[in-house]
Amino acid sequence: YRHSTIGSMADLDAASLADVKQWFRDNYGPNNAVLVLAGDVNAASARPLVEKYFGDIKRGPVNEPAKAAVPTLTAPKTVVMKDRVAATSVSRYWPVPGLLDEQLVALDIGGSVLGGLSSSRLDNVLVRDEKIAVSVSAGMIPFQRVGLFTVSATVKPGVDPALVERRLDELVAQFVAEGPRPEEVTRAATTEVSGRIKGLEQVGGFGGKAVALAEGQVYSGDPLYYKKTLALYAQTSPAQVRQAMQQWLSRPPLKITLAPGEREAYQEAKGVAAAAPAKPAAKQQAQAAFKRQMPDVGQLAELDFPDVQHATLSNGVKVHYAQRTAVPAARIALSFDAGNAADPANARGTQALVLGLLDEGTATRSSVQIAEEQERLGATISASATIDRTNVTLSALTPNLEPSLDLLADVVQNPAFAQPEVERVKSQQLTAISQELKDPNGIATRTLPELLYGREHPYATSGSGDAAAVTRLGREDLLAFKESWIRPDNMEIFAVADVPLTELLPMLERRFGTWRATSAPKGVKSFAAAIPAARQRVVLIDRPGSPQSIIYGGLVTPLKGRDDLVDIISANDILGGNFLSRINMDLRETKGWSYGVRGTVQRGLEAVPFIISAPVQADRTGDSLAALMSNVREFVGGKGVTEAELSRTISNNVRSLPGSFETSAAVLNGMQTNVLYERPDNYYEMLADMYRGQTRERLDAAARRAINPNNFVWVVVGEAAKVQPQLAKLGLPVEVRAAEADAAPAATGAGQ
């Protein structure tokens, strides 16, 4: 465990193709693998197929896992690092036992109580009470033989990091000495078990059934090991947690401080020549050498989207419901006609601050009480926004659904916006904005919308807001926004649960059917601001010292969100929408200039932009932008969709549909999307035939209508001294801008 998983550039540059092949032979033999089949399959039919396709693969070397004892430092070790971060962070690390150790659960629960839960010890003291940190964390990172226990705090800008370090160490020492209280252990265990139960709704994916079975077999030889782990969370006592903390966290830690500044030089990758495309004859020879015949694709089941039921509460709030019984859980979304577009043009970031404060205290519950109640119930309340809608979502276990809905109703209807909480959350938001201004992707995504739409347009927003505007916001501004937008006459409810609607509807009626809007006028979004005339140009944001450049390009298509976008989305799958797309295969696979390139059709109700994003080598910035422009121009010109691309895209889209809605979250999102764009409830069941009816001519026409190569605005974030001469060769107007100033707030109140 002495090196990171991704390795080092020195080792990677030194590795030969023979080294890579030998590594594969040594480690990836069938006798060192576990195969899990999960889903609509049974052992009787699966076993012969597994034997047929895998049974004749020769065994590889026997893999004997290395022994790895948990090391102990002889004394604390301190490392100071610098990078372009908005705030200093201080961290502590201890090696601890690994995945199969009997103390794993106790260590995990200890980390949750200390700094993992929203109501954690570190959150309550450093963030809420003393307000000297903007965020904290603690927890266990388990590997097979050893693990890593981490404790971290991000210092509030303006506060002395030494103070935060001292308080962090004092609180860790206090927790190690005292251990957790019984109710803290219960909340931590409930939160963990709740998350795992909800995760098992998936067949695959992280936390899904297949992964749970595979991990159990690989690490312990027992595919049902997850059940033993869940039982341990229910049985672990405060005394066991205290004993584990004292045994492992009383040892010398590794201390790392990450501070704002220029990071030290690091090893870059050696230049790699672009690979020449394989000749057809070579491809045929390689395929002939591979004797294993790929099976034909069988008859696939069509998507059966859950039946959607509709109802109305007594105050007129619409309810949309689908029943799913995979796990005993419910997901409820309160959807408001707001979104990032509801932000005032002169106060961008208002909505983000309002949403950040919803669960930070109500008229009858404090911030800590709300956090503790969620953890006790195994529930999660989260607030988020798209460009057109604002959602407050509850994820809850069905046995605890009633009290979870009580909490959701209180959070949405009665936020207190207490001044101390407003200042604290505002500081966190300003720190996040400051970090965006230091991150090249953040810089690009903050710059492009205003260039596309103009400053006054509702879509000219990054979501997190403008630092100066957020700084000015007061409690009255937040209350006014809430009363205009977060209100029952601006809301619809979407729900997916394992109980029938007849059981859920009375619960919703009691919490939301009696909710009445205030006399404040309901918010209205104005799209009167004209979108600027498109003109192709480059805006270069100077970020000295950047090891790579970020390219973002965009144009506003003539389309609207409720238009039929199926053909243009499929056309973009071929141009930039997936791994095999033209621009990704060109810049990543053929030229080797980028780790990944993507094109996206971003659907907004009032406008549909087409966006290309590409992180590229700094010394190939100009060449990469030229290649992107050439690919787009060729695609909408004389080199449109090929028959092979069409067939591949249709097959992929049709065959992936049935697995797209295995979770309640996916079903909930599908229901919301259908209502937003005024589509029928069975829209997703109709998609397969829409895909099958697509032709090359239709996709080409859709791309030509939507994408004008001469309308792109390109934002490039990189070192101007290196990049500007490259861009000058493209024949486009280039405007050079300095990056925005740091937005991190000065410290106020306690901890100055």
mmCIF file with all atom_site columns, N, CA, C and O in Angstrom, residues 145-180:
data_model
loop_
_atom_site.group_PDB
_atom_site.id
_atom_site.type_symbol
_atom_site.label_atom_id
_atom_site.label_alt_id
_atom_site.label_comp_id
_atom_site.label_asym_id
_atom_site.label_entity_id
_atom_site.label_seq_id
_atom_site.pdbx_PDB_ins_code
_atom_site.Cartn_x
_atom_site.Cartn_y
_atom_site.Cartn_z
_atom_site.occupancy
_atom_site.B_iso_or_equiv
_atom_site.pdbx_formal_charge
_atom_site.auth_seq_id
_atom_site.auth_comp_id
_atom_site.auth_asym_id
_atom_site.auth_atom_id
_atom_site.pdbx_PDB_model_num
ATOM 1   N N  . ARG A 1 145 ? -6.342  -5.495 3.268  1.00 0.00 ? 145 ARG A N  1
ATOM 2   C CA . ARG A 1 145 ? -5.491  -5.934 4.382  1.00 0.00 ? 145 ARG A CA 1
ATOM 3   C C  . ARG A 1 145 ? -5.319  -4.865 5.449  1.00 0.00 ? 145 ARG A C  1
ATOM 4   O O  . ARG A 1 145 ? -5.168  -5.176 6.627  1.00 0.00 ? 145 ARG A O  1
ATOM 5   N N  . VAL A 1 146 ? -5.253  -3.604 5.028  1.00 0.00 ? 146 VAL A N  1
ATOM 6   C CA . VAL A 1 146 ? -5.211  -2.496 5.976  1.00 0.00 ? 146 VAL A CA 1
ATOM 7   C C  . VAL A 1 146 ? -6.206  -1.448 5.517  1.00 0.00 ? 146 VAL A C  1
ATOM 8   O O  . VAL A 1 146 ? -6.772  -1.550 4.428  1.00 0.00 ? 146 VAL A O  1
ATOM 9   N N  . GLY A 1 147 ? -6.430  -0.454 6.356  1.00 0.00 ? 147 GLY A N  1
ATOM 10  C CA . GLY A 1 147 ? -7.310  0.641  5.994  1.00 0.00 ? 147 GLY A CA 1
ATOM 11  C C  . GLY A 1 147 ? -6.677  1.956  6.375  1.00 0.00 ? 147 GLY A C  1
ATOM 12  O O  . GLY A 1 147 ? -5.549  2.009  6.875  1.00 0.00 ? 147 GLY A O  1
ATOM 13  N N  . LEU A 1 148 ? -7.399  3.023  6.136  1.00 0.00 ? 148 LEU A N  1
ATOM 14  C CA . LEU A 1 148 ? -6.906  4.356  6.442  1.00 0.00 ? 148 LEU A CA 1
ATOM 15  C C  . LEU A 1 148 ? -8.018  5.113  7.152  1.00 0.00 ? 148 LEU A C  1
ATOM 16  O O  . LEU A 1 148 ? -9.138  5.207  6.639  1.00 0.00 ? 148 LEU A O  1
ATOM 17  N N  . PHE A 1 149 ? -7.715  5.627  8.337  1.00 0.00 ? 149 PHE A N  1
ATOM 18  C CA . PHE A 1 149 ? -8.681  6.451  9.066  1.00 0.00 ? 149 PHE A CA 1
ATOM 19  C C  . PHE A 1 149 ? -8.268  7.902  8.893  1.00 0.00 ? 149 PHE A C  1
ATOM 20  O O  . PHE A 1 149 ? -7.120  8.268  9.145  1.00 0.00 ? 149 PHE A O  1
ATOM 21  N N  . THR A 1 150 ? -9.193  8.742  8.437  1.00 0.00 ? 150 THR A N  1
ATOM 22  C CA . THR A 1 150 ? -8.863  10.132 8.132  1.00 0.00 ? 150 THR A CA 1
ATOM 23  C C  . THR A 1 150 ? -9.760  11.081 8.911  1.00 0.00 ? 150 THR A C  1
ATOM 24  O O  . THR A 1 150 ? -10.944 10.794 9.138  1.00 0.00 ? 150 THR A O  1
ATOM 25  N N  . VAL A 1 151 ? -9.191  12.212 9.291  1.00 0.00 ? 151 VAL A N  1
ATOM 26  C CA . VAL A 1 151 ? -9.928  13.314 9.916  1.00 0.00 ? 151 VAL A CA 1
ATOM 27  C C  . VAL A 1 151 ? -9.456  14.593 9.248  1.00 0.00 ? 151 VAL A C  1
ATOM 28  O O  . VAL A 1 151 ? -8.244  14.825 9.144  1.00 0.00 ? 151 VAL A O  1
ATOM 29  N N  . SER A 1 152 ? -10.384 15.427 8.764  1.00 0.00 ? 152 SER A N  1
ATOM 30  C CA . SER A 1 152 ? -9.994  16.630 8.035  1.00 0.00 ? 152 SER A CA 1
ATOM 31  C C  . SER A 1 152 ? -10.915 17.790 8.377  1.00 0.00 ? 152 SER A C  1
ATOM 32  O O  . SER A 1 152 ? -12.079 17.602 8.746  1.00 0.00 ? 152 SER A O  1
ATOM 33  N N  . ALA A 1 153 ? -10.374 18.986 8.222  1.00 0.00 ? 153 ALA A N  1
ATOM 34  C CA . ALA A 1 153 ? -11.156 20.212 8.372  1.00 0.00 ? 153 ALA A CA 1
ATOM 35  C C  . ALA A 1 153 ? -10.664 21.229 7.362  1.00 0.00 ? 153 ALA A C  1
ATOM 36  O O  . ALA A 1 153 ? -9.449  21.386 7.166  1.00 0.00 ? 153 ALA A O  1
ATOM 37  N N  . THR A 1 154 ? -11.593 21.904 6.690  1.00 0.00 ? 154 THR A N  1
ATOM 38  C CA . THR A 1 154 ? -11.253 22.994 5.787  1.00 0.00 ? 154 THR A CA 1
ATOM 39  C C  . THR A 1 154 ? -11.428 24.303 6.544  1.00 0.00 ? 154 THR A C  1
ATOM 40  O O  . THR A 1 154 ? -12.522 24.604 7.040  1.00 0.00 ? 154 THR A O  1
ATOM 41  N N  . VAL A 1 155 ? -10.357 25.054 6.654  1.00 0.00 ? 155 VAL A N  1
ATOM 42  C CA . VAL A 1 155 ? -10.326 26.252 7.486  1.00 0.00 ? 155 VAL A CA 1
ATOM 43  C C  . VAL A 1 155 ? -11.159 27.361 6.852  1.00 0.00 ? 155 VAL A C  1
ATOM 44  O O  . VAL A 1 155 ? -11.072 27.610 5.640  1.00 0.00 ? 155 VAL A O  1
ATOM 45  N N  . LYS A 1 156 ? -11.955 28.035 7.668  1.00 0.00 ? 156 LYS A N  1
ATOM 46  C CA . LYS A 1 156 ? -12.700 29.186 7.168  1.00 0.00 ? 156 LYS A CA 1
ATOM 47  C C  . LYS A 1 156 ? -11.710 30.275 6.775  1.00 0.00 ? 156 LYS A C  1
ATOM 48  O O  . LYS A 1 156 ? -10.802 30.606 7.533  1.00 0.00 ? 156 LYS A O  1
ATOM 49  N N  . PRO A 1 157 ? -11.832 30.835 5.546  1.00 0.00 ? 157 PRO A N  1
ATOM 50  C CA . PRO A 1 157 ? -10.903 31.884 5.132  1.00 0.00 ? 157 PRO A CA 1
ATOM 51  C C  . PRO A 1 157 ? -10.842 33.022 6.146  1.00 0.00 ? 157 PRO A C  1
ATOM 52  O O  . PRO A 1 157 ? -11.871 33.498 6.642  1.00 0.00 ? 157 PRO A O  1
ATOM 53  N N  . GLY A 1 158 ? -9.636  33.426 6.466  1.00 0.00 ? 158 GLY A N  1
ATOM 54  C CA . GLY A 1 158 ? -9.438  34.477 7.451  1.00 0.00 ? 158 GLY A CA 1
ATOM 55  C C  . GLY A 1 158 ? -9.122  33.977 8.839  1.00 0.00 ? 158 GLY A C  1
ATOM 56  O O  . GLY A 1 158 ? -8.692  34.737 9.699  1.00 0.00 ? 158 GLY A O  1
ATOM 57  N N  . VAL A 1 159 ? -9.323  32.689 9.083  1.00 0.00 ? 159 VAL A N  1
ATOM 58  C CA . VAL A 1 159 ? -9.047  32.079 10.384 1.00 0.00 ? 159 VAL A CA 1
ATOM 59  C C  . VAL A 1 159 ? -7.640  31.486 10.356 1.00 0.00 ? 159 VAL A C  1
ATOM 60  O O  . VAL A 1 159 ? -7.199  30.940 9.337  1.00 0.00 ? 159 VAL A O  1
ATOM 61  N N  . ASP A 1 160 ? -6.936  31.570 11.453 1.00 0.00 ? 160 ASP A N  1
ATOM 62  C CA . ASP A 1 160 ? -5.596  31.014 11.563 1.00 0.00 ? 160 ASP A CA 1
ATOM 63  C C  . ASP A 1 160 ? -5.664  29.491 11.510 1.00 0.00 ? 160 ASP A C  1
ATOM 64  O O  . ASP A 1 160 ? -6.299  28.863 12.358 1.00 0.00 ? 160 ASP A O  1
ATOM 65  N N  . PRO A 1 161 ? -5.024  28.863 10.520 1.00 0.00 ? 161 PRO A N  1
ATOM 66  C CA . PRO A 1 161 ? -5.058  27.396 10.453 1.00 0.00 ? 161 PRO A CA 1
ATOM 67  C C  . PRO A 1 161 ? -4.530  26.723 11.714 1.00 0.00 ? 161 PRO A C  1
ATOM 68  O O  . PRO A 1 161 ? -4.974  25.621 12.057 1.00 0.00 ? 161 PRO A O  1
ATOM 69  N N  . ALA A 1 162 ? -3.598  27.367 12.417 1.00 0.00 ? 162 ALA A N  1
ATOM 70  C CA . ALA A 1 162 ? -3.063  26.774 13.642 1.00 0.00 ? 162 ALA A CA 1
ATOM 71  C C  . ALA A 1 162 ? -4.155  26.596 14.685 1.00 0.00 ? 162 ALA A C  1
ATOM 72  O O  . ALA A 1 162 ? -4.149  25.620 15.453 1.00 0.00 ? 162 ALA A O  1
ATOM 73  N N  . LEU A 1 163 ? -5.097  27.538 14.727 1.00 0.00 ? 163 LEU A N  1
ATOM 74  C CA . LEU A 1 163 ? -6.216  27.417 15.666 1.00 0.00 ? 163 LEU A CA 1
ATOM 75  C C  . LEU A 1 163 ? -7.063  26.197 15.314 1.00 0.00 ? 163 LEU A C  1
ATOM 76  O O  . LEU A 1 163 ? -7.461  25.423 16.202 1.00 0.00 ? 163 LEU A O  1
ATOM 77  N N  . VAL A 1 164 ? -7.365  26.020 14.034 1.00 0.00 ? 164 VAL A N  1
ATOM 78  C CA . VAL A 1 164 ? -8.194  24.886 13.621 1.00 0.00 ? 164 VAL A CA 1
ATOM 79  C C  . VAL A 1 164 ? -7.460  23.579 13.893 1.00 0.00 ? 164 VAL A C  1
ATOM 80  O O  . VAL A 1 164 ? -8.059  22.599 14.359 1.00 0.00 ? 164 VAL A O  1
ATOM 81  N N  . GLU A 1 165 ? -6.177  23.534 13.623 1.00 0.00 ? 165 GLU A N  1
ATOM 82  C CA . GLU A 1 165 ? -5.400  22.329 13.918 1.00 0.00 ? 165 GLU A CA 1
ATOM 83  C C  . GLU A 1 165 ? -5.465  21.977 15.395 1.00 0.00 ? 165 GLU A C  1
ATOM 84  O O  . GLU A 1 165 ? -5.666  20.807 15.761 1.00 0.00 ? 165 GLU A O  1
ATOM 85  N N  . ARG A 1 166 ? -5.272  22.982 16.237 1.00 0.00 ? 166 ARG A N  1
ATOM 86  C CA . ARG A 1 166 ? -5.281  22.728 17.675 1.00 0.00 ? 166 ARG A CA 1
ATOM 87  C C  . ARG A 1 166 ? -6.641  22.210 18.143 1.00 0.00 ? 166 ARG A C  1
ATOM 88  O O  . ARG A 1 166 ? -6.726  21.223 18.872 1.00 0.00 ? 166 ARG A O  1
ATOM 89  N N  . ARG A 1 167 ? -7.710  22.861 17.669 1.00 0.00 ? 167 ARG A N  1
ATOM 90  C CA . ARG A 1 167 ? -9.047  22.431 18.091 1.00 0.00 ? 167 ARG A CA 1
ATOM 91  C C  . ARG A 1 167 ? -9.377  21.055 17.517 1.00 0.00 ? 167 ARG A C  1
ATOM 92  O O  . ARG A 1 167 ? -10.024 20.236 18.171 1.00 0.00 ? 167 ARG A O  1
ATOM 93  N N  . LEU A 1 168 ? -8.940  20.785 16.281 1.00 0.00 ? 168 LEU A N  1
ATOM 94  C CA . LEU A 1 168 ? -9.184  19.472 15.683 1.00 0.00 ? 168 LEU A CA 1
ATOM 95  C C  . LEU A 1 168 ? -8.534  18.388 16.526 1.00 0.00 ? 168 LEU A C  1
ATOM 96  O O  . LEU A 1 168 ? -9.163  17.369 16.852 1.00 0.00 ? 168 LEU A O  1
ATOM 97  N N  . ASP A 1 169 ? -7.282  18.585 16.907 1.00 0.00 ? 169 ASP A N  1
ATOM 98  C CA . ASP A 1 169 ? -6.575  17.588 17.713 1.00 0.00 ? 169 ASP A CA 1
ATOM 99  C C  . ASP A 1 169 ? -7.220  17.426 19.090 1.00 0.00 ? 169 ASP A C  1
ATOM 100 O O  . ASP A 1 169 ? -7.309  16.309 19.614 1.00 0.00 ? 169 ASP A O  1
ATOM 101 N N  . GLU A 1 170 ? -7.677  18.534 19.673 1.00 0.00 ? 170 GLU A N  1
ATOM 102 C CA . GLU A 1 170 ? -8.324  18.455 20.985 1.00 0.00 ? 170 GLU A CA 1
ATOM 103 C C  . GLU A 1 170 ? -9.618  17.662 20.914 1.00 0.00 ? 170 GLU A C  1
ATOM 104 O O  . GLU A 1 170 ? -9.908  16.836 21.797 1.00 0.00 ? 170 GLU A O  1
ATOM 105 N N  . LEU A 1 171 ? -10.402 17.889 19.870 1.00 0.00 ? 171 LEU A N  1
ATOM 106 C CA . LEU A 1 171 ? -11.682 17.186 19.742 1.00 0.00 ? 171 LEU A CA 1
ATOM 107 C C  . LEU A 1 171 ? -11.478 15.704 19.444 1.00 0.00 ? 171 LEU A C  1
ATOM 108 O O  . LEU A 1 171 ? -12.227 14.855 19.936 1.00 0.00 ? 171 LEU A O  1
ATOM 109 N N  . VAL A 1 172 ? -10.473 15.376 18.626 1.00 0.00 ? 172 VAL A N  1
ATOM 110 C CA . VAL A 1 172 ? -10.171 13.969 18.380 1.00 0.00 ? 172 VAL A CA 1
ATOM 111 C C  . VAL A 1 172 ? -9.740  13.292 19.675 1.00 0.00 ? 172 VAL A C  1
ATOM 112 O O  . VAL A 1 172 ? -10.205 12.184 20.004 1.00 0.00 ? 172 VAL A O  1
ATOM 113 N N  . ALA A 1 173 ? -8.855  13.941 20.434 1.00 0.00 ? 173 ALA A N  1
ATOM 114 C CA . ALA A 1 173 ? -8.392  13.365 21.701 1.00 0.00 ? 173 ALA A CA 1
ATOM 115 C C  . ALA A 1 173 ? -9.537  13.176 22.683 1.00 0.00 ? 173 ALA A C  1
ATOM 116 O O  . ALA A 1 173 ? -9.616  12.153 23.383 1.00 0.00 ? 173 ALA A O  1
ATOM 117 N N  . GLN A 1 174 ? -10.447 14.145 22.727 1.00 0.00 ? 174 GLN A N  1
ATOM 118 C CA . GLN A 1 174 ? -11.599 14.033 23.619 1.00 0.00 ? 174 GLN A CA 1
ATOM 119 C C  . GLN A 1 174 ? -12.492 12.862 23.218 1.00 0.00 ? 174 GLN A C  1
ATOM 120 O O  . GLN A 1 174 ? -12.954 12.095 24.074 1.00 0.00 ? 174 GLN A O  1
ATOM 121 N N  . PHE A 1 175 ? -12.704 12.713 21.914 1.00 0.00 ? 175 PHE A N  1
ATOM 122 C CA . PHE A 1 175 ? -13.554 11.616 21.444 1.00 0.00 ? 175 PHE A CA 1
ATOM 123 C C  . PHE A 1 175 ? -12.904 10.263 21.717 1.00 0.00 ? 175 PHE A C  1
ATOM 124 O O  . PHE A 1 175 ? -13.579 9.307  22.120 1.00 0.00 ? 175 PHE A O  1
ATOM 125 N N  . VAL A 1 176 ? -11.595 10.186 21.500 1.00 0.00 ? 176 VAL A N  1
ATOM 126 C CA . VAL A 1 176 ? -10.887 8.936  21.773 1.00 0.00 ? 176 VAL A CA 1
ATOM 127 C C  . VAL A 1 176 ? -11.006 8.568  23.249 1.00 0.00 ? 176 VAL A C  1
ATOM 128 O O  . VAL A 1 176 ? -11.190 7.394  23.609 1.00 0.00 ? 176 VAL A O  1
ATOM 129 N N  . ALA A 1 177 ? -10.916 9.549  24.117 1.00 0.00 ? 177 ALA A N  1
ATOM 130 C CA . ALA A 1 177 ? -10.983 9.287  25.560 1.00 0.00 ? 177 ALA A CA 1
ATOM 131 C C  . ALA A 1 177 ? -12.384 8.914  26.017 1.00 0.00 ? 177 ALA A C  1
ATOM 132 O O  . ALA A 1 177 ? -12.565 8.002  26.831 1.00 0.00 ? 177 ALA A O  1
ATOM 133 N N  . GLU A 1 178 ? -13.391 9.620  25.499 1.00 0.00 ? 178 GLU A N  1
ATOM 134 C CA . GLU A 1 178 ? -14.758 9.438  26.000 1.00 0.00 ? 178 GLU A CA 1
ATOM 135 C C  . GLU A 1 178 ? -15.538 8.388  25.214 1.00 0.00 ? 178 GLU A C  1
ATOM 136 O O  . GLU A 1 178 ? -16.407 7.707  25.776 1.00 0.00 ? 178 GLU A O  1
ATOM 137 N N  . GLY A 1 179 ? -15.289 8.292  23.919 1.00 0.00 ? 179 GLY A N  1
ATOM 138 C CA . GLY A 1 179 ? -16.091 7.409  23.080 1.00 0.00 ? 179 GLY A CA 1
ATOM 139 C C  . GLY A 1 179 ? -17.442 8.019  22.772 1.00 0.00 ? 179 GLY A C  1
ATOM 140 O O  . GLY A 1 179 ? -17.797 9.097  23.263 1.00 0.00 ? 179 GLY A O  1
ATOM 141 N N  . PRO A 1 180 ? -18.240 7.364  21.953 1.00 0.00 ? 180 PRO A N  1
ATOM 142 C CA . PRO A 1 180 ? -19.538 7.908  21.550 1.00 0.00 ? 180 PRO A CA 1
ATOM 143 C C  . PRO A 1 180 ? -20.638 7.606  22.559 1.00 0.00 ? 180 PRO A C  1
ATOM 144 O O  . PRO A 1 180 ? -20.534 6.689  23.369 1.00 0.00 ? 180 PRO A O  1
#
